Short mmCIF file of C-alpha atoms in Angstrom, two decimals:
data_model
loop_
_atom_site.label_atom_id
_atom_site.label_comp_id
_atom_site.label_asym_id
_atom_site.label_seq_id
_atom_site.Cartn_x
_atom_site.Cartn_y
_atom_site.Cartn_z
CA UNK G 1 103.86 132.63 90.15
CA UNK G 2 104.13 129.77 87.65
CA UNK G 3 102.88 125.79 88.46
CA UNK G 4 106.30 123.69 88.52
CA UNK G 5 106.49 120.37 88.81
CA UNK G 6 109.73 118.77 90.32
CA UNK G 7 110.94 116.16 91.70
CA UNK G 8 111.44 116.27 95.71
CA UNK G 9 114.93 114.46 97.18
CA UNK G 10 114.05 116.42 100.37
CA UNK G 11 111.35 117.59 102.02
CA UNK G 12 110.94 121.20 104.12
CA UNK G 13 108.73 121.68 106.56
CA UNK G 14 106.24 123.39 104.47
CA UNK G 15 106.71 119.97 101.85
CA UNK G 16 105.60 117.73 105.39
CA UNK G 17 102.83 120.02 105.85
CA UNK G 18 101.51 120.25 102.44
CA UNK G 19 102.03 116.35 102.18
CA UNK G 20 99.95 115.58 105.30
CA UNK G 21 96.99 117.30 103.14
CA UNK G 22 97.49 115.54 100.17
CA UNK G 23 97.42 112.32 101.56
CA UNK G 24 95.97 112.56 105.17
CA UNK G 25 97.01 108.72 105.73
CA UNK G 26 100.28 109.12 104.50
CA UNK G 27 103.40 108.55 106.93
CA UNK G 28 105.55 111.41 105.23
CA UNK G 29 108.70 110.91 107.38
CA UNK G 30 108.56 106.78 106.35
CA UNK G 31 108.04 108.56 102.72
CA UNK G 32 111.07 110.83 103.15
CA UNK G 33 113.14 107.74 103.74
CA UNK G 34 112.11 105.62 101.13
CA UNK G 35 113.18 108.04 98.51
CA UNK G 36 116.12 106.82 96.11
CA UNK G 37 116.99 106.99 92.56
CA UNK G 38 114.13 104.15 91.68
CA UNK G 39 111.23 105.46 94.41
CA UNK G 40 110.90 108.89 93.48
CA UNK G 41 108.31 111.54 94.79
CA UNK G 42 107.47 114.60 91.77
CA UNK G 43 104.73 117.30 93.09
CA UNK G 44 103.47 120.27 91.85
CA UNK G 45 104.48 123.37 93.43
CA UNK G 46 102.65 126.95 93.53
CA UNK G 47 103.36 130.12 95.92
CA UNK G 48 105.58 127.78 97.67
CA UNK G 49 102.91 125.25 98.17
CA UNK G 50 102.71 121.78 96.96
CA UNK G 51 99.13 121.26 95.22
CA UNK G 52 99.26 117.60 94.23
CA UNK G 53 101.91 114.97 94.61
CA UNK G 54 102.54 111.21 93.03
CA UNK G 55 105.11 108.46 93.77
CA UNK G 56 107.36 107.10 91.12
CA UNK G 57 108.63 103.31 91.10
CA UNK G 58 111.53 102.76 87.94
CA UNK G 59 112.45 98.95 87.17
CA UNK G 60 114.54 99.38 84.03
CA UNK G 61 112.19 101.22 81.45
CA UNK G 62 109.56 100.73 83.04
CA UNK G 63 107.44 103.40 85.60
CA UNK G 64 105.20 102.64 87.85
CA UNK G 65 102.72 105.56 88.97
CA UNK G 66 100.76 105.30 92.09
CA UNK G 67 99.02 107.26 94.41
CA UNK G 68 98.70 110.25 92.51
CA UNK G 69 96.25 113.06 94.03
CA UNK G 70 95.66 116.63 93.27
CA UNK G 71 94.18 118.53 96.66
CA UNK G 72 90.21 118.75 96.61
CA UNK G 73 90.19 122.76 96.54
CA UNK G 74 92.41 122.78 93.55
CA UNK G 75 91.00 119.72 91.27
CA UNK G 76 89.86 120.54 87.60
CA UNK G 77 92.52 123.30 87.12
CA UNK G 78 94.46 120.88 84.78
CA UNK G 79 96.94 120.58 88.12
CA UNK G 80 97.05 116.57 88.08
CA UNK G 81 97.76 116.51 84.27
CA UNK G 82 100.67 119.04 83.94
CA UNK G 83 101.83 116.98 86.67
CA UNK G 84 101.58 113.70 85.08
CA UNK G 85 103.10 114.98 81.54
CA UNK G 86 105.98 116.74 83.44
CA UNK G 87 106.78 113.65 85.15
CA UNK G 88 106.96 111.55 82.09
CA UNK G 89 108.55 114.26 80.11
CA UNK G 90 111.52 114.37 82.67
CA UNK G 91 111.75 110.32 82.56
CA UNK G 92 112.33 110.37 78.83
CA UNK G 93 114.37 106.84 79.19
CA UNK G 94 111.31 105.02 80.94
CA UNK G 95 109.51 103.51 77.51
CA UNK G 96 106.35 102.12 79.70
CA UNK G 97 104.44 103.43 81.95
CA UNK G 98 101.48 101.85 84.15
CA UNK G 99 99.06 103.69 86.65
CA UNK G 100 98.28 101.94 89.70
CA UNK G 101 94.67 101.54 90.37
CA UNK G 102 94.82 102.44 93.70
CA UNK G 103 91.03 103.45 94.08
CA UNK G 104 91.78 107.07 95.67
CA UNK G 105 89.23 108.51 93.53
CA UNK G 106 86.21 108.23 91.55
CA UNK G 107 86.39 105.79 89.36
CA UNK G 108 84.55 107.67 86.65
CA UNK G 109 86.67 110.25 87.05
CA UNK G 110 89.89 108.85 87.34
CA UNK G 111 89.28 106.74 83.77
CA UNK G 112 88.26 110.03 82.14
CA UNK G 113 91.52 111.76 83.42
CA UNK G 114 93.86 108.69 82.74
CA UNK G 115 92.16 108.67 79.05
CA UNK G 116 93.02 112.35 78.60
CA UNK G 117 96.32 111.61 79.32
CA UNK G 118 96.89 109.16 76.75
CA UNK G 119 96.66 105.89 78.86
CA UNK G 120 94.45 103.02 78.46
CA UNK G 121 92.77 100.88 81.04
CA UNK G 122 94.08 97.07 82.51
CA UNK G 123 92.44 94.73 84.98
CA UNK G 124 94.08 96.72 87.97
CA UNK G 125 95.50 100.31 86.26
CA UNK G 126 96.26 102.15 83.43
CA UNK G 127 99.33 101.56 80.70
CA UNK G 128 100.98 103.72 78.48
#
């Protein structure tokens, strides 16, 4: 089965599951709720199971990415990249994007992915 990324209105039971071990801290109901047209939830989805998620803010043409985490046992398999590209491929009328810093992961790390992926760094994120 192929890696898709969409974008999640609604979330199954499996989705709350999967969720919960993404981010263990999350409240996924509150989450559920607080989707609209401008807070926006994309993941990416394989054999029916979400492998990494990120939340989507939109103010006009501008994105706003935060929390965005790939699950530990499937990290460096190019998951959390296809997912970022796919999610700014299907915003094509956002012009700027900026990563939150939210410091979910190693910092070393997380510049050398965001610098892959064509951003560059700010006092407190990433822009694009």
């Amino acid at each position: 089965m192929k890696l898709t990324i969409l974008r999640l209105t609604t979330l199954s039971a499996q989705d709350r599951i999967d969720l919960a071990k993404i981010w263990p801290n999350e409240d996924i109901a509150a989450l559920e709720n607080s989707l609209s047209d401008t807070r926006r939830l994309y993941a990416a989805r394989f054999n029916a199971r979400l492998l990494g998620a990120l939340k989507l803010e939109i103010a006009g043409t501008l994105g706003k990415i935060s929390q965005l985490e790939v699950r530990e046992v499937t990290r460096r398999r190019g998951v959390g990249r296809y997912l970022m590209e796919e999610t700014l491929a299907q915003n094509g009328a956002i012009s700027s994007w900026w990563v939150a810093d939210d410091g979910s992961a190693d910092q070393g790390e997380r510049a050398a992915f965001m610098q892959a992926c064509g951003f560059r760094a700010q006092a407190d994120g990433w822009v694009k």
